[in-house]
PDB file of C-alpha atoms in Angstrom:
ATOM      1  CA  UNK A   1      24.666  42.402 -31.485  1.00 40.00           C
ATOM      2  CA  UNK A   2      25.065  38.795 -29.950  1.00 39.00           C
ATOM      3  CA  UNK A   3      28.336  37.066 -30.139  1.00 39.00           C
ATOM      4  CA  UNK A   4      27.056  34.747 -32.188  1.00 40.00           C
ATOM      5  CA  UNK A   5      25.861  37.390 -34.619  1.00 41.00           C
ATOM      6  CA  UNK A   6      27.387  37.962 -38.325  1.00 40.00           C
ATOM      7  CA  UNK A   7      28.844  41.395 -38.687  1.00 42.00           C
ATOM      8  CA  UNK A   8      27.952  42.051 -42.363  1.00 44.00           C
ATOM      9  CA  UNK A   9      25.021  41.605 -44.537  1.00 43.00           C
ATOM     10  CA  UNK A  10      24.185  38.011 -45.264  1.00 44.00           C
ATOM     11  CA  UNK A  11      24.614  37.371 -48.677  1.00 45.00           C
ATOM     12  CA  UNK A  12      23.455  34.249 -50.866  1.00 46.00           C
ATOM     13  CA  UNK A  13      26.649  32.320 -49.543  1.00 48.00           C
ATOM     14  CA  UNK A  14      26.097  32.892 -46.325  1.00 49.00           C
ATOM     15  CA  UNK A  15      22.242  31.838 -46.107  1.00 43.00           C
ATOM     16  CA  UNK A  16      23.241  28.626 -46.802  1.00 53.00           C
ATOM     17  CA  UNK A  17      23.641  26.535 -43.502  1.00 59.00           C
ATOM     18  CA  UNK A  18      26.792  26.251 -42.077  1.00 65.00           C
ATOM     19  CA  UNK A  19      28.009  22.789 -41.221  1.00 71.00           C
ATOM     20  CA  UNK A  20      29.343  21.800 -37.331  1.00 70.00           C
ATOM     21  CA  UNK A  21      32.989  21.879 -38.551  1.00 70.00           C
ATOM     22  CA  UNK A  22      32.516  25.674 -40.154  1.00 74.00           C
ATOM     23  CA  UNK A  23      30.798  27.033 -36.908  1.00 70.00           C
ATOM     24  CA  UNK A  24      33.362  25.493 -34.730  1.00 68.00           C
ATOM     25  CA  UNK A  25      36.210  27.461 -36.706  1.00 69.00           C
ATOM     26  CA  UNK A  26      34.431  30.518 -36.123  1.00 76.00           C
ATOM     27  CA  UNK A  27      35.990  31.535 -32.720  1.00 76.00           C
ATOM     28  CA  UNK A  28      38.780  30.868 -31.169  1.00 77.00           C
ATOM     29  CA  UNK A  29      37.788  28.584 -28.582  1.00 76.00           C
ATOM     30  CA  UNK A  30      35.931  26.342 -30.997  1.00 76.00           C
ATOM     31  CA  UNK A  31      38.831  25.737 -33.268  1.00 78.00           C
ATOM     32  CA  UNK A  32      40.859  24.629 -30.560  1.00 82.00           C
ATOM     33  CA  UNK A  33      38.367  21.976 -29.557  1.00 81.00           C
ATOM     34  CA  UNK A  34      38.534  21.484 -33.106  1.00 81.00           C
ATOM     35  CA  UNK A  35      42.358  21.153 -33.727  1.00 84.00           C
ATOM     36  CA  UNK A  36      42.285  18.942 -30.112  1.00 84.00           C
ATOM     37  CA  UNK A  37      39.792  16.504 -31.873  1.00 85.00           C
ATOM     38  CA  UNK A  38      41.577  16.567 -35.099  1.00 88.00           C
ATOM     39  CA  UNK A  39      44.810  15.412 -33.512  1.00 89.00           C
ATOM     40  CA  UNK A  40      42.974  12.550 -31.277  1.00 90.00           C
ATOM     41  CA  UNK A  41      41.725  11.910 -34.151  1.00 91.00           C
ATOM     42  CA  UNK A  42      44.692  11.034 -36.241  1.00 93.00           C
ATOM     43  CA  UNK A  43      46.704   9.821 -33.241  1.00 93.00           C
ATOM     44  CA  UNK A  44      43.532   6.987 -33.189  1.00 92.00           C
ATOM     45  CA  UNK A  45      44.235   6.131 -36.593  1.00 93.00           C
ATOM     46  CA  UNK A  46      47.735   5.760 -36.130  1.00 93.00           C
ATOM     47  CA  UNK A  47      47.593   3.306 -33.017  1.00 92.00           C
ATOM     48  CA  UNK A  48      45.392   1.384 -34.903  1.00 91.00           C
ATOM     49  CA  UNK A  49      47.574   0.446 -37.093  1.00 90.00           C
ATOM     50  CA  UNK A  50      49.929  -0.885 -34.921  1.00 89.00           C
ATOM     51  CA  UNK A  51      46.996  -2.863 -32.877  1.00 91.00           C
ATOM     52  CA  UNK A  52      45.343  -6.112 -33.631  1.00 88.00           C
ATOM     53  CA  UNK A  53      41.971  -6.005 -35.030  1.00 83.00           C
ATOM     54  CA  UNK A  54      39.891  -5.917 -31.752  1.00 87.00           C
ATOM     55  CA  UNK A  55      42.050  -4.001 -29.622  1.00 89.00           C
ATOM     56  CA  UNK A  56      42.421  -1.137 -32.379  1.00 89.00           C
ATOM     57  CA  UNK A  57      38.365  -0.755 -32.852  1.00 89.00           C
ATOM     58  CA  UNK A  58      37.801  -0.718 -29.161  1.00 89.00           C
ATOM     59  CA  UNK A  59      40.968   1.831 -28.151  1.00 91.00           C
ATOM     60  CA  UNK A  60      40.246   5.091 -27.742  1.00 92.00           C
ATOM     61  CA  UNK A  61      42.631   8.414 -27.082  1.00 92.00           C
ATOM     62  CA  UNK A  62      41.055   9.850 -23.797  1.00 91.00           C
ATOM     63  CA  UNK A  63      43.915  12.380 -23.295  1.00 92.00           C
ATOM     64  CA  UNK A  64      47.342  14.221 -24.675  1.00 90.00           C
ATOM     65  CA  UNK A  65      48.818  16.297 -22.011  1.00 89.00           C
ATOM     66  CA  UNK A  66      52.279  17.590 -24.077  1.00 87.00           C
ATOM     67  CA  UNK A  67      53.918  14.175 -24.112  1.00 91.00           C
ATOM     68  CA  UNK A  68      52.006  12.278 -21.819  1.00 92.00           C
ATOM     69  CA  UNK A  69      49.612  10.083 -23.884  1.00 93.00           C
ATOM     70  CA  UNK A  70      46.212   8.464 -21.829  1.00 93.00           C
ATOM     71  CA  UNK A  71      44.210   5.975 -24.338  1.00 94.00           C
ATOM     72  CA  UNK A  72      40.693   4.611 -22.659  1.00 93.00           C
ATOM     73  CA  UNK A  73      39.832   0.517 -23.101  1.00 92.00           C
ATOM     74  CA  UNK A  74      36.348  -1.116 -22.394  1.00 92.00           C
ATOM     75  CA  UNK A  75      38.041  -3.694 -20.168  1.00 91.00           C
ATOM     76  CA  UNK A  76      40.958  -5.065 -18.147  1.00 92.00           C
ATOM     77  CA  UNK A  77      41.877  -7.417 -20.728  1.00 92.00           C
ATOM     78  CA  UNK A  78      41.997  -4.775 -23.467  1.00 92.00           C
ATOM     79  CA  UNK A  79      44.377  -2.594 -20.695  1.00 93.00           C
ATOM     80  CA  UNK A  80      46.031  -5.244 -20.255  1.00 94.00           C
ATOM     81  CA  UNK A  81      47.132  -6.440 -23.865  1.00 93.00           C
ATOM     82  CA  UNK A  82      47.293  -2.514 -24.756  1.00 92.00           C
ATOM     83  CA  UNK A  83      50.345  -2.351 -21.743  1.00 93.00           C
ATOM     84  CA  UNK A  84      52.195  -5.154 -23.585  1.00 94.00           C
ATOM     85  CA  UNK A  85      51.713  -2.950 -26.864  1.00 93.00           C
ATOM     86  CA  UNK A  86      52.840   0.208 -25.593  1.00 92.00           C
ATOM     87  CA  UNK A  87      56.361   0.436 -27.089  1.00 93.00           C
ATOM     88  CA  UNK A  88      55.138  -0.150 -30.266  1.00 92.00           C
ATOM     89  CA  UNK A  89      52.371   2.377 -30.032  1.00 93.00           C
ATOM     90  CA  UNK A  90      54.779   5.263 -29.017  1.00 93.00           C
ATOM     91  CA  UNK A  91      57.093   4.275 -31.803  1.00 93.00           C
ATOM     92  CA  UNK A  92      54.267   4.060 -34.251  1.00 93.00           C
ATOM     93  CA  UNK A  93      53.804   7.909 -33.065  1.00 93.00           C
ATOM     94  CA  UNK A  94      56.851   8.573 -33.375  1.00 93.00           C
ATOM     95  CA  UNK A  95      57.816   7.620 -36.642  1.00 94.00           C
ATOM     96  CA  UNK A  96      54.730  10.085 -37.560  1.00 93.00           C
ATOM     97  CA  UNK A  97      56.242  13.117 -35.575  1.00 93.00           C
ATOM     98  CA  UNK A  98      54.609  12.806 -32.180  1.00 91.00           C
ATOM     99  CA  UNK A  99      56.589  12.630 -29.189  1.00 92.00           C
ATOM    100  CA  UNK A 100      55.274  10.897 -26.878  1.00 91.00           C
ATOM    101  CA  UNK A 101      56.972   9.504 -23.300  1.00 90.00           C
ATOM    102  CA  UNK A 102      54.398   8.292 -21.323  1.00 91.00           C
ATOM    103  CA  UNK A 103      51.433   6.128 -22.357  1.00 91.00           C
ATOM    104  CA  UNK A 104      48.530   5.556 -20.076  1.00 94.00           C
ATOM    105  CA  UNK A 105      45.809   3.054 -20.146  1.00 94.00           C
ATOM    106  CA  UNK A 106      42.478   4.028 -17.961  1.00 93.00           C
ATOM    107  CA  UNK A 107      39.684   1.078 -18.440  1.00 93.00           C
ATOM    108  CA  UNK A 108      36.216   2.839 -19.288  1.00 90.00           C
ATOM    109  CA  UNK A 109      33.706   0.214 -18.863  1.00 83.00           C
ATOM    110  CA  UNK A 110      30.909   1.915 -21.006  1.00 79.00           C
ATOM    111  CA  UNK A 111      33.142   2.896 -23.954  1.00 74.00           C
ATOM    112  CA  UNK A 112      32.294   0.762 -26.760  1.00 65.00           C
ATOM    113  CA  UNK A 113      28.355  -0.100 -25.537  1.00 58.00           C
ATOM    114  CA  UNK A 114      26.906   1.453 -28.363  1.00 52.00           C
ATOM    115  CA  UNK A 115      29.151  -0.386 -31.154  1.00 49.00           C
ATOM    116  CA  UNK A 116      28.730  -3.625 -29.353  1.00 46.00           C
ATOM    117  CA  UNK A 117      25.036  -3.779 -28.353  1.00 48.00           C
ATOM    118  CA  UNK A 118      23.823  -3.378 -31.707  1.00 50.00           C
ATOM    119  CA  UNK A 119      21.630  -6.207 -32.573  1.00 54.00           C
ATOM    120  CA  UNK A 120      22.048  -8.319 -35.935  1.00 58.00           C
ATOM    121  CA  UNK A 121      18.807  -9.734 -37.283  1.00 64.00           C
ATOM    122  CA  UNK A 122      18.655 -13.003 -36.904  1.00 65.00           C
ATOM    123  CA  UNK A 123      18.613 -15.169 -40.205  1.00 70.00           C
ATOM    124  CA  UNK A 124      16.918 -18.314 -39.993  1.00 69.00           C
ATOM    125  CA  UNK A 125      16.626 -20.824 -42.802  1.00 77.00           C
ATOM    126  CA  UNK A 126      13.352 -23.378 -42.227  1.00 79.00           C
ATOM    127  CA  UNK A 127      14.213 -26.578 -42.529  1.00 83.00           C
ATOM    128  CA  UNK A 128      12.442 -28.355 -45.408  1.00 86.00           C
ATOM    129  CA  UNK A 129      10.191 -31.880 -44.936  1.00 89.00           C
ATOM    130  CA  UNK A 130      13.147 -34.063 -45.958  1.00 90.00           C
ATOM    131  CA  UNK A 131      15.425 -32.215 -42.743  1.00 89.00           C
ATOM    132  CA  UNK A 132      12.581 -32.502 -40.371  1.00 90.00           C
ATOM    133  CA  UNK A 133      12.428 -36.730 -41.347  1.00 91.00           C
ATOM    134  CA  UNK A 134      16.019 -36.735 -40.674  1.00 90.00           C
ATOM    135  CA  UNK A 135      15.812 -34.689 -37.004  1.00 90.00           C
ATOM    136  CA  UNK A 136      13.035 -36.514 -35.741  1.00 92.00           C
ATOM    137  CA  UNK A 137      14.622 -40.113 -36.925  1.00 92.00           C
ATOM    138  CA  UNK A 138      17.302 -38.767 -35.046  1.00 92.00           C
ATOM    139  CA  UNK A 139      15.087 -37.629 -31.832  1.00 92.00           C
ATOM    140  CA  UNK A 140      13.665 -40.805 -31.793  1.00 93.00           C
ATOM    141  CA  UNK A 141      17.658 -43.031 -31.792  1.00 92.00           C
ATOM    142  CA  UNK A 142      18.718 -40.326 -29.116  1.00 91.00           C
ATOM    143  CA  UNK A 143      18.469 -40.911 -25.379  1.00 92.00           C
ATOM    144  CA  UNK A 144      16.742 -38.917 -22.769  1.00 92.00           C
ATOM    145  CA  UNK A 145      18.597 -35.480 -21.700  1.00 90.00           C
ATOM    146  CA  UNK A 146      19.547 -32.214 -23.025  1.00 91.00           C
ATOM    147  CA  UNK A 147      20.141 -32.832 -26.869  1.00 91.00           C
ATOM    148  CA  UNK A 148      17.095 -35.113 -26.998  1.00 91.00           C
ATOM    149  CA  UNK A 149      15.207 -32.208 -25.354  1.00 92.00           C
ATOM    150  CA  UNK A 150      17.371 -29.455 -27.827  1.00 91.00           C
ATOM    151  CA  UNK A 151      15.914 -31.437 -30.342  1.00 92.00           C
ATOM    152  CA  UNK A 152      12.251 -32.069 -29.961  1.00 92.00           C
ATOM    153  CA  UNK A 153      12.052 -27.905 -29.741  1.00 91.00           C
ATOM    154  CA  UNK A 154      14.030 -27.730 -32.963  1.00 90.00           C
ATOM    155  CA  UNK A 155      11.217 -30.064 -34.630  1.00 91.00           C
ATOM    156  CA  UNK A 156       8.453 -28.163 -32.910  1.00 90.00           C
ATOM    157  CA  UNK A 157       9.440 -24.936 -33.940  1.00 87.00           C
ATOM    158  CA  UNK A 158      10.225 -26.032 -37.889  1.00 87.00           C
ATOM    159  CA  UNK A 159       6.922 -27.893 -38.085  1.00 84.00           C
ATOM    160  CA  UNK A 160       5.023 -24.917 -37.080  1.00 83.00           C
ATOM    161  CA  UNK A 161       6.577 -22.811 -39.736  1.00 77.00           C
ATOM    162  CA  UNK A 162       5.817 -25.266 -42.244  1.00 74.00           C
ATOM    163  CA  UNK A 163       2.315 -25.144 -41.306  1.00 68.00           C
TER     164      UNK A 163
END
């Protein structure tokens, strides 16, 4: 019988699928990864509170070694700003039970490319006859360079919609 085998008959309950958190408390080694995550986990939350908005959705606990604490930034900046934070992260922890005496900050260039390379649609509202009259009166009053130039594509690309 494989490891992964059941050692009694399957019944209706246990024909039904089991989800990832079920099979991982299945052996011993699994539930600790398990239990590991779960504590990142709420550790995570709990520096996020005490974090500013952008710092708190891209910090991320890379580590707990007993009380030696190692969170992972995107950037220098983030490291940086996360340093000048630490005190109030490990008292944050520690007013939630975890005792923590060292904090760590590693910078992990790649960590939040997925979150920040997703692409929003872009909306784009034509311009109607009257706004076109009103950018090309203004082409036409505005001297030769870069907003004249900004301008005349603007108009192109409206009047072709409208077409």
């Amino acid at each position: 019988m494989s490891r992964f085998a059941r050692s009694h008959s399957p019944s209706k309950e246990n024909k039904q699928s089991l989800s990832a958190i079920d099979w991982l408390g299945q052996s011993r080694q699994s539930a600790d990864v398990l239990a590991t995550a779960r504590r990142m986990i709420e550790m995570e939350h709990i520096i996020s509170q005490a974090l500013p908005g952008n710092l708190a959705m891209a910090c991320r606990v890379a580590r707990v070694d007993h009380q030696d604490l190692t969170l992972a930034v995107p950037s220098a900046a983030h490291a940086a700003k996360l340093r000048q934070l630490a005190p109030r992260i490990v008292q944050r922890l520690g007013q939630h039970g975890w005792n923590i005496n060292q904090l760590q900050v590693k910078v992990q260039a790649g960590l939040n490319q997925n979150a920040t390379n997703v692409s929003r649609k872009k909306e784009v509202n034509p311009l109607d006859e009257q706004a076109l009259t009103s950018f090309e009166e203004l082409y036409s009053n505005t001297p030769p360079g870069p907003l004249a130039e900004s301008l005349k594509r603007l108009i192109e690309r409206h009047r072709a919609s409208l077409t």
